[in-house]
CSV table of N, CA and C in Angstrom, one decimal:
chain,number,residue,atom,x,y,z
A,1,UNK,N,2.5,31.2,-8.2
A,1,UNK,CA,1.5,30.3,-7.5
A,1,UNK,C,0.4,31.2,-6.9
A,2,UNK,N,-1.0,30.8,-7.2
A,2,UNK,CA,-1.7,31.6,-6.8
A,2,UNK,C,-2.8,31.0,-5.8
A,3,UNK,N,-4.0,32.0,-5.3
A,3,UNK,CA,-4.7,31.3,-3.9
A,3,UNK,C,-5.3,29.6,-4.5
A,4,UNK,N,-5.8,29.6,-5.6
A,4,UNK,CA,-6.5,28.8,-6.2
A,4,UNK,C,-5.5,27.8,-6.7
A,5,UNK,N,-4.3,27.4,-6.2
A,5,UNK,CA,-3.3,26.6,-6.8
A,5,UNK,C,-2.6,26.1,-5.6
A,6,UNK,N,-2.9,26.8,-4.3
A,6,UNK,CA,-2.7,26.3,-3.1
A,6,UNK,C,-4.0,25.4,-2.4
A,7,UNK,N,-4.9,26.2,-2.8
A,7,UNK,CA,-6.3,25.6,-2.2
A,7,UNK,C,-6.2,23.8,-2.8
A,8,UNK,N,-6.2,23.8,-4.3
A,8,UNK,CA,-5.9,22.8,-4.9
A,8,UNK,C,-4.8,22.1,-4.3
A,9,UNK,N,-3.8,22.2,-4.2
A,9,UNK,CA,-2.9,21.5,-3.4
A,9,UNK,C,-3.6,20.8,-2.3
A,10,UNK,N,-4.1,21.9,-0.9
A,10,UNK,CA,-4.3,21.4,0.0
A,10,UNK,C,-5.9,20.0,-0.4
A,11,UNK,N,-6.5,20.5,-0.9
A,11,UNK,CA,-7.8,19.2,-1.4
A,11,UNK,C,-6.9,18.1,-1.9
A,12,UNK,N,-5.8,18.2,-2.8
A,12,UNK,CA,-5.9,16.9,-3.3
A,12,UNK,C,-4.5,16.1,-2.3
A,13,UNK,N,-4.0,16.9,-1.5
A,13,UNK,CA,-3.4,16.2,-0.6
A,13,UNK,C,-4.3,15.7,0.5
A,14,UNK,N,-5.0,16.3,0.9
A,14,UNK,CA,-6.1,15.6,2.3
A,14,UNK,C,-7.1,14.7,1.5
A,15,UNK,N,-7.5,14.5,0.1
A,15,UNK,CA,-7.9,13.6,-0.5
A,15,UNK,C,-7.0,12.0,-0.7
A,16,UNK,N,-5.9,12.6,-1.1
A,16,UNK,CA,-4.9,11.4,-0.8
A,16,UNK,C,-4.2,10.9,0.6
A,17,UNK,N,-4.7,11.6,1.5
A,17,UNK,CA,-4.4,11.3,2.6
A,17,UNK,C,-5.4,10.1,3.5
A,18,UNK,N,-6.4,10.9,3.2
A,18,UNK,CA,-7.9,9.8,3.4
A,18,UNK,C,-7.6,8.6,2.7
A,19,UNK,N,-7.7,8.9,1.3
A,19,UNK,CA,-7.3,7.1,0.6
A,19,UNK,C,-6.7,6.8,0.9
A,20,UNK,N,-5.3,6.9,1.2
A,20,UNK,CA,-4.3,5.9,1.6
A,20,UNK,C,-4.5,5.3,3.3
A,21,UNK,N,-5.0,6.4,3.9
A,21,UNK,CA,-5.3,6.1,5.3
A,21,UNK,C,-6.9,4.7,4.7
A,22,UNK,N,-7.4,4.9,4.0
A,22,UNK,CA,-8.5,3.9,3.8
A,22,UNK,C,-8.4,2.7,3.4
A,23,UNK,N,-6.8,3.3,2.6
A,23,UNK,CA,-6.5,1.1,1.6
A,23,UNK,C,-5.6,0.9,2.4
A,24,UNK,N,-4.8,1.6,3.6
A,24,UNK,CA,-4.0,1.1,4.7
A,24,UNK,C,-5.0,0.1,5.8
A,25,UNK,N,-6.1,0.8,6.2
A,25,UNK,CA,-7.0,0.1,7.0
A,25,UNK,C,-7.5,-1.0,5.9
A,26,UNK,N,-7.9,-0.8,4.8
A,26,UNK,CA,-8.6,-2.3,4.6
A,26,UNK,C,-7.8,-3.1,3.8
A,27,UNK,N,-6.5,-3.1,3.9
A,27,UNK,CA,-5.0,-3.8,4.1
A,27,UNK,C,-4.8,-4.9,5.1
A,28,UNK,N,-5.1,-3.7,6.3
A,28,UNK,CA,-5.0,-5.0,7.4
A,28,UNK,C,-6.5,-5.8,7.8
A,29,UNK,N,-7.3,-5.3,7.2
A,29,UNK,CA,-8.4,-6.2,7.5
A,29,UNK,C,-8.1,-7.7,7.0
A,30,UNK,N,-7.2,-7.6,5.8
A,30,UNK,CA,-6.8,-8.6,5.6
A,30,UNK,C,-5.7,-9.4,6.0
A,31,UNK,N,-5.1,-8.7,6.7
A,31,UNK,CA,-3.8,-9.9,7.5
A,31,UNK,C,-4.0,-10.6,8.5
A,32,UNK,N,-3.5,-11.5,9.2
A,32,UNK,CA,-4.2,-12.6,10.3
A,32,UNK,C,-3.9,-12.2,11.4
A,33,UNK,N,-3.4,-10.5,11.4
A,33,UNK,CA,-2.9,-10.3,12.6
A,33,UNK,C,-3.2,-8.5,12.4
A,34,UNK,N,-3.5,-8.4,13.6
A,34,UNK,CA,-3.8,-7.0,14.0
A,34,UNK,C,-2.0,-5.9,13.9
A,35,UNK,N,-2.6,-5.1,12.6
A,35,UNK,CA,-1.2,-4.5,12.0
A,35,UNK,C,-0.8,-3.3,13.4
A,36,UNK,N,-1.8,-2.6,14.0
A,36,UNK,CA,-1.8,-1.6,14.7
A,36,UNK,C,-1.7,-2.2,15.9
A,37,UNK,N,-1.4,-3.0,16.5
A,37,UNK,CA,-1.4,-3.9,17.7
A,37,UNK,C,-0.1,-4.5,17.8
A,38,UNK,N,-0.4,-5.0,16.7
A,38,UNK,CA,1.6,-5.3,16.8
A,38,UNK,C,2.7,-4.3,16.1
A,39,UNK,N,2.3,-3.6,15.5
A,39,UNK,CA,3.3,-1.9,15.5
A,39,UNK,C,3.4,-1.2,16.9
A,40,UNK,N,2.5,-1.3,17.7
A,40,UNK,CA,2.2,-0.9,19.2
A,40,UNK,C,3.2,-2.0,20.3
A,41,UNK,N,2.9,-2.8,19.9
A,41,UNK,CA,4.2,-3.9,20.4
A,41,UNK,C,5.5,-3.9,20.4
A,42,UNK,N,5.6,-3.4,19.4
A,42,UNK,CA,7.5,-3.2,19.0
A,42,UNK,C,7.8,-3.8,18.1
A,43,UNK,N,6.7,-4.7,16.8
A,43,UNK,CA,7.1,-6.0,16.0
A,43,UNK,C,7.6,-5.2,14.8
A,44,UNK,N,8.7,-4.9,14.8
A,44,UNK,CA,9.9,-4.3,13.5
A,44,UNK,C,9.3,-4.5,12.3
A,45,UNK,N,9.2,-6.1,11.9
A,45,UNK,CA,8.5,-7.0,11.0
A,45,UNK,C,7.4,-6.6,10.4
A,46,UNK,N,6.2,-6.8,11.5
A,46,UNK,CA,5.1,-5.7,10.8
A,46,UNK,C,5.3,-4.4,10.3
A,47,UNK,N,5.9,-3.4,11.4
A,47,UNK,CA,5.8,-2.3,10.8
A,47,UNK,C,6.8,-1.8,10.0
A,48,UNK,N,7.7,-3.0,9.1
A,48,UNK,CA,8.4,-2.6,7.8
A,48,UNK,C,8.0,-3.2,6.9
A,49,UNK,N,7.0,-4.1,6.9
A,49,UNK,CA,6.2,-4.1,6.1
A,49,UNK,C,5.3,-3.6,5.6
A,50,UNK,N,4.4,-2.9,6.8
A,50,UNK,CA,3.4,-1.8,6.6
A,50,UNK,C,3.9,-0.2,6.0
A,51,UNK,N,5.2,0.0,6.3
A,51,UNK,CA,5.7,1.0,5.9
A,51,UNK,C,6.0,0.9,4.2
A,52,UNK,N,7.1,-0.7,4.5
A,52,UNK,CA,6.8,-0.5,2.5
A,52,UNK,C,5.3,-0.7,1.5
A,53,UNK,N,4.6,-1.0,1.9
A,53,UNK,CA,3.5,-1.2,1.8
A,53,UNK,C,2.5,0.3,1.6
A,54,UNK,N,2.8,1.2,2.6
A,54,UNK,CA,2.4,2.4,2.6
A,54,UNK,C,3.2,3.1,1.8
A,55,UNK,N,4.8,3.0,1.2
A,55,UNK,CA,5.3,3.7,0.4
A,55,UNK,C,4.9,3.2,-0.8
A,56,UNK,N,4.6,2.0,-1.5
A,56,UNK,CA,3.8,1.4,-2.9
A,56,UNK,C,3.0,2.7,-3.0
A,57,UNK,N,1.8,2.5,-2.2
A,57,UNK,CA,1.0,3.1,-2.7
A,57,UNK,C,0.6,4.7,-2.2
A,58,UNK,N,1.9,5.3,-1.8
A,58,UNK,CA,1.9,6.7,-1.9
A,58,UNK,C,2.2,6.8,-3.3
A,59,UNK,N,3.5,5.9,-3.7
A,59,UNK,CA,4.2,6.5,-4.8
A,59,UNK,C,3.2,6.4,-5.8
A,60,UNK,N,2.3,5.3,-5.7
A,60,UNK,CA,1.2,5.3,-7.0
A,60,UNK,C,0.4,6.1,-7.2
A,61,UNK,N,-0.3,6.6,-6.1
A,61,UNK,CA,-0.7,8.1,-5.8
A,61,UNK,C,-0.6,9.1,-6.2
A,62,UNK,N,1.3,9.6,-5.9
A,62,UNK,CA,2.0,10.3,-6.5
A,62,UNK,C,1.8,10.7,-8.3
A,63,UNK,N,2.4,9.4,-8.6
A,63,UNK,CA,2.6,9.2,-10.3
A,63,UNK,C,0.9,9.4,-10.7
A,64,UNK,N,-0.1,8.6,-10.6
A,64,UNK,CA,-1.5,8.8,-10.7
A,64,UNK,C,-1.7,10.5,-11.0
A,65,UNK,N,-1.7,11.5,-9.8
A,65,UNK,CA,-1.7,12.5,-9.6
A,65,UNK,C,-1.0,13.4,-10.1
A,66,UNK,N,0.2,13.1,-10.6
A,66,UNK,CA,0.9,13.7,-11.4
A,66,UNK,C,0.5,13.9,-13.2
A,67,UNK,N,-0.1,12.5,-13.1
A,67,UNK,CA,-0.6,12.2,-14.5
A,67,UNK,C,-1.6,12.7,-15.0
A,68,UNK,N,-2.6,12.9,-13.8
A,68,UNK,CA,-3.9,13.1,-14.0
A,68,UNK,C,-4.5,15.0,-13.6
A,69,UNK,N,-5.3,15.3,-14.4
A,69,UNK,CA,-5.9,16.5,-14.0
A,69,UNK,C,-6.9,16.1,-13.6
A,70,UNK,N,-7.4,15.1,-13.4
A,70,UNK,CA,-8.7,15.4,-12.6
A,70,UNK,C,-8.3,14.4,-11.1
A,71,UNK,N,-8.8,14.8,-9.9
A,71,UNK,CA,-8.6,14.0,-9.0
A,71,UNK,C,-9.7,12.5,-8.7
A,72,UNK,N,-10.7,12.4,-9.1
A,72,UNK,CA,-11.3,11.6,-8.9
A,72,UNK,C,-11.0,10.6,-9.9
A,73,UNK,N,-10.0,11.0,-11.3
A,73,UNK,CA,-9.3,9.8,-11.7
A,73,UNK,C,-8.2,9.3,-10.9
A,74,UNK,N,-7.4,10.2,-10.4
A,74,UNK,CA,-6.1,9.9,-10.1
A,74,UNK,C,-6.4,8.7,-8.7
A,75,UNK,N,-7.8,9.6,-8.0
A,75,UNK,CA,-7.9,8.3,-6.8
A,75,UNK,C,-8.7,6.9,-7.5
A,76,UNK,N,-8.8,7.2,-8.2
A,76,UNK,CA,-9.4,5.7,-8.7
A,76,UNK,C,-8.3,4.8,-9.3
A,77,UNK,N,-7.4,5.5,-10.1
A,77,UNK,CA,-6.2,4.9,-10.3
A,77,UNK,C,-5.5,4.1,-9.2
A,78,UNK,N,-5.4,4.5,-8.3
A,78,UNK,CA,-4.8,4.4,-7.2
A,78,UNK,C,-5.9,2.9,-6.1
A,79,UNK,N,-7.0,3.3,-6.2
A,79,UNK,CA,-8.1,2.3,-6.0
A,79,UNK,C,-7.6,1.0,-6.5
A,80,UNK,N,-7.5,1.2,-8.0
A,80,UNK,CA,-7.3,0.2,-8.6
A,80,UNK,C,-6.2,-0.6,-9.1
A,81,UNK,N,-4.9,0.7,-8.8
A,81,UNK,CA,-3.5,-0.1,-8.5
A,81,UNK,C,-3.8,-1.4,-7.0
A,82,UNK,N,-4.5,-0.5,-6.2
A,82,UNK,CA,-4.7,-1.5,-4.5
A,82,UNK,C,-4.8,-2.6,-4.7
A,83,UNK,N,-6.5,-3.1,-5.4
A,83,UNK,CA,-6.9,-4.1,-6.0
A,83,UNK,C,-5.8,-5.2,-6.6
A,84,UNK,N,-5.2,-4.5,-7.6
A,84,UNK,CA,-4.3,-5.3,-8.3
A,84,UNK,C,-2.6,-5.5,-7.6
A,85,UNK,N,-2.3,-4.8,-7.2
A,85,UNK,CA,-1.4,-5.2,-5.8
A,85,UNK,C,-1.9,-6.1,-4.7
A,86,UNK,N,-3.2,-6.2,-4.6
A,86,UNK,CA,-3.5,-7.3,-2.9
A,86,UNK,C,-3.1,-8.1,-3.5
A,87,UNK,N,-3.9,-8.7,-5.0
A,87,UNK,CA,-4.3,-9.9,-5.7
A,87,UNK,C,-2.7,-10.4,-5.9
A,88,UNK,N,-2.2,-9.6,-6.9
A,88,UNK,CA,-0.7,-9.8,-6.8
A,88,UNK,C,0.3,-11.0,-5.1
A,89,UNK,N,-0.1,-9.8,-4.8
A,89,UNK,CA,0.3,-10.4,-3.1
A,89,UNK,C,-0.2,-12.1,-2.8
A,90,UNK,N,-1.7,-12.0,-2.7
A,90,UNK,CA,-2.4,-13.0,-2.5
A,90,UNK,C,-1.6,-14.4,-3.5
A,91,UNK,N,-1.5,-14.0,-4.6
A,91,UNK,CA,-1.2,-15.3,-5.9
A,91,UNK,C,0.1,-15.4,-5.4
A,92,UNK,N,1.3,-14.5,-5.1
A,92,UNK,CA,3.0,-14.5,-4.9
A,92,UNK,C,2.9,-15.8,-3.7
A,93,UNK,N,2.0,-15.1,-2.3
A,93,UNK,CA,2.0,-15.9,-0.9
A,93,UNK,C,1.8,-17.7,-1.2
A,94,UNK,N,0.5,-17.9,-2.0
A,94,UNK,CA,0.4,-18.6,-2.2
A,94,UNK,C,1.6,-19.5,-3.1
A,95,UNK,N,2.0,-19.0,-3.9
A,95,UNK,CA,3.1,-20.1,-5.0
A,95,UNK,C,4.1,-20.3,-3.6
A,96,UNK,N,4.4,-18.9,-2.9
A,96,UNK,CA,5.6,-19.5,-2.2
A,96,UNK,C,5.4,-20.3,-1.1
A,97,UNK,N,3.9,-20.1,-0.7
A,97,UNK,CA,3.9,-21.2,0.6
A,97,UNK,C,3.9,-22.6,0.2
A,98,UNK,N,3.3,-23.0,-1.5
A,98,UNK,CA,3.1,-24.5,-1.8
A,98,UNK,C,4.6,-24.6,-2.4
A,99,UNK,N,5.3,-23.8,-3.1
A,99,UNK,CA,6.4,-24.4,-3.7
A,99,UNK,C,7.5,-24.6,-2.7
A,100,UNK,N,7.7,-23.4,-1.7
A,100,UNK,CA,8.8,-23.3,-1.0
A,100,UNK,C,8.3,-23.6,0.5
A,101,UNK,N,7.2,-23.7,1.0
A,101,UNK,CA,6.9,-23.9,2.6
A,101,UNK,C,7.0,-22.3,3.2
A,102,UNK,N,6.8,-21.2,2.6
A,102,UNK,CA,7.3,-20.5,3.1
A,102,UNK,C,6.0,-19.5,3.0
A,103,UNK,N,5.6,-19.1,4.1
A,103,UNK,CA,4.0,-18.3,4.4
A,103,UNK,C,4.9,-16.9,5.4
A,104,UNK,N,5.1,-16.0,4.2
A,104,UNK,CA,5.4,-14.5,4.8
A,104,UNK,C,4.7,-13.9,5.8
A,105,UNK,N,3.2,-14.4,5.7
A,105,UNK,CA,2.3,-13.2,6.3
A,105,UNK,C,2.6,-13.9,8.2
A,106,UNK,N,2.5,-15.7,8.2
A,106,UNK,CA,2.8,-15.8,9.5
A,106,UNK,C,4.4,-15.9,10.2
A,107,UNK,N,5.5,-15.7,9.1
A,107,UNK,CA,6.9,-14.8,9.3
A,107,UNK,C,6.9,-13.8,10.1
A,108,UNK,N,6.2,-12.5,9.2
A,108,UNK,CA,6.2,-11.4,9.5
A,108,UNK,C,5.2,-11.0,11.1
A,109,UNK,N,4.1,-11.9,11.4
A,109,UNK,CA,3.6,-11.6,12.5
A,109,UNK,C,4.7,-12.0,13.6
A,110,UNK,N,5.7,-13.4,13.3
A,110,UNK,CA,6.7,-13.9,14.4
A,110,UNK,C,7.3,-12.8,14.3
A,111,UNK,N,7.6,-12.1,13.4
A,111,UNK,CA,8.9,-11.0,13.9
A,111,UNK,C,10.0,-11.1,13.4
A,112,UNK,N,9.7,-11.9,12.0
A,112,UNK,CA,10.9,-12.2,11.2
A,112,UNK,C,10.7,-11.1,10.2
A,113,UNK,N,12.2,-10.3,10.2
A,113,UNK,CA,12.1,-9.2,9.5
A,113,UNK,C,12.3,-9.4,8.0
A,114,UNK,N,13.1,-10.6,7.9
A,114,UNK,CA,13.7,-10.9,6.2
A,114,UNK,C,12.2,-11.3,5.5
A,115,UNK,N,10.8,-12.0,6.1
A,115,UNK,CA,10.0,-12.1,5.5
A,115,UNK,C,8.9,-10.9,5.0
A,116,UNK,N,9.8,-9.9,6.2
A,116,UNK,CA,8.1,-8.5,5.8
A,116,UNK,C,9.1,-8.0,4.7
A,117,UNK,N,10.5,-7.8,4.7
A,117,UNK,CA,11.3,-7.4,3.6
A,117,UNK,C,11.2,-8.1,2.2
A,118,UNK,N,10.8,-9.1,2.0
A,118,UNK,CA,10.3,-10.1,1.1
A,118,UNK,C,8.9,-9.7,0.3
A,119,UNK,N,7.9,-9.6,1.2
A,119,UNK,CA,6.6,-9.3,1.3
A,119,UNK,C,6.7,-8.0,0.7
A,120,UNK,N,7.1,-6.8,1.5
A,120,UNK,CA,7.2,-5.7,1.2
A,120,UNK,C,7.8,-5.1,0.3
A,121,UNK,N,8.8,-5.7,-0.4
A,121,UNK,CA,9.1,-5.6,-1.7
A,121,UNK,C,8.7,-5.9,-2.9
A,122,UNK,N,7.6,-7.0,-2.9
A,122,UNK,CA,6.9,-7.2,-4.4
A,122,UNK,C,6.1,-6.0,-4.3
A,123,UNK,N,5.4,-5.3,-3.0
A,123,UNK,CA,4.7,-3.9,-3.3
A,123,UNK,C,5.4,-3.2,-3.7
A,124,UNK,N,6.8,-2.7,-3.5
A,124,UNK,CA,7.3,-1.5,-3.8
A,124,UNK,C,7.6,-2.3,-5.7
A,125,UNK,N,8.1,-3.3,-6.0
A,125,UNK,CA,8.4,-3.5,-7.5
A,125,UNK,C,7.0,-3.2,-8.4
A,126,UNK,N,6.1,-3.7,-7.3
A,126,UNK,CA,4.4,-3.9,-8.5
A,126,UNK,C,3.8,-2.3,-8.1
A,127,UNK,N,4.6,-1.4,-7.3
A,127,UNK,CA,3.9,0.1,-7.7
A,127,UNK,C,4.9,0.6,-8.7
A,128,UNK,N,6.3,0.5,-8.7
A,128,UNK,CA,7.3,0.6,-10.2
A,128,UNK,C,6.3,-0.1,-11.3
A,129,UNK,N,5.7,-0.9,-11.4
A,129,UNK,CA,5.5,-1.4,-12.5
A,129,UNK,C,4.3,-0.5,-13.0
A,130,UNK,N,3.7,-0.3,-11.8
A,130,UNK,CA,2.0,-0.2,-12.0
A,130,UNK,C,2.6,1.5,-12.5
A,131,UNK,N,3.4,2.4,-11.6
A,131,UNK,CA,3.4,3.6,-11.9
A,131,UNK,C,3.9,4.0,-13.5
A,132,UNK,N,4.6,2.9,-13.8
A,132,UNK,CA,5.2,3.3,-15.1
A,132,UNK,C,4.2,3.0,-16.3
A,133,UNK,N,2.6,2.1,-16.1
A,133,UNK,CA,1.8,2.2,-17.1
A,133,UNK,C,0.9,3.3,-16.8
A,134,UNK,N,1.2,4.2,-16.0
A,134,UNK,CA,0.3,5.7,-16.2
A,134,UNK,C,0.8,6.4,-16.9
């Protein structure tokens, strides 16, 4: 390993560190509840959801980056796993709130932890899915 193989390392890790710190914030811009407010509170719920949520899309990161030699693909990959994971999310919440009565997002703000484990698991299956078509 040489200086130029470290240097690289360190860019494309503080590159991926930004992005995920950026689709983590504009994650919660979309939830009805302040993610960082109630992780500060002690709500389990949220923040095992935000955790699996943040492991999705490291791991897609990961695999992206692994795949890719150029970095500005690998974060766009990853951009556009996000996209396709919210929407994912967005369509799941909805079937289960009209078919089953059942709205995860205002579960997981009460503090029910079986719902952010619910929630948080179609992320981690839809970054398995997403990582395996790179």
């Amino acid at each position: 390993m040489d200086w130029i193989q470290i240097m690289a390392m360190l860019v494309w890790t503080a590159a991926g560190a930004v992005l995920l710190t950026v689709l983590m914030w504009l994650d919660a811009l979309f939830t009805k509840y302040n993610d960082m407010q109630e992780i500060k509170n002690g709500n389990v719920a949220v923040t095992t959801r935000f955790v699996m949520k943040l492991f999705a899309q490291g791991y897609i990161l990961s695999q992206s980056m692994l795949n890719s030699r150029d970095l500005f693909v690998a974060l766009l990959v990853s951009v556009v796993s996000f996209i396709i994971l919210f929407l994912v999310e967005k369509i799941v919440e909805l079937i289960l709130s009209k078919a089953a009565g059942l709205d995860l997002e205002q579960g997981t703000k009460q503090g029910k932890v079986a719902h952010a484990m619910l929630a948080g698991s179609f992320h981690i299956v839809g970054a398995l899915i997403l990582a395996a078509c790179l």
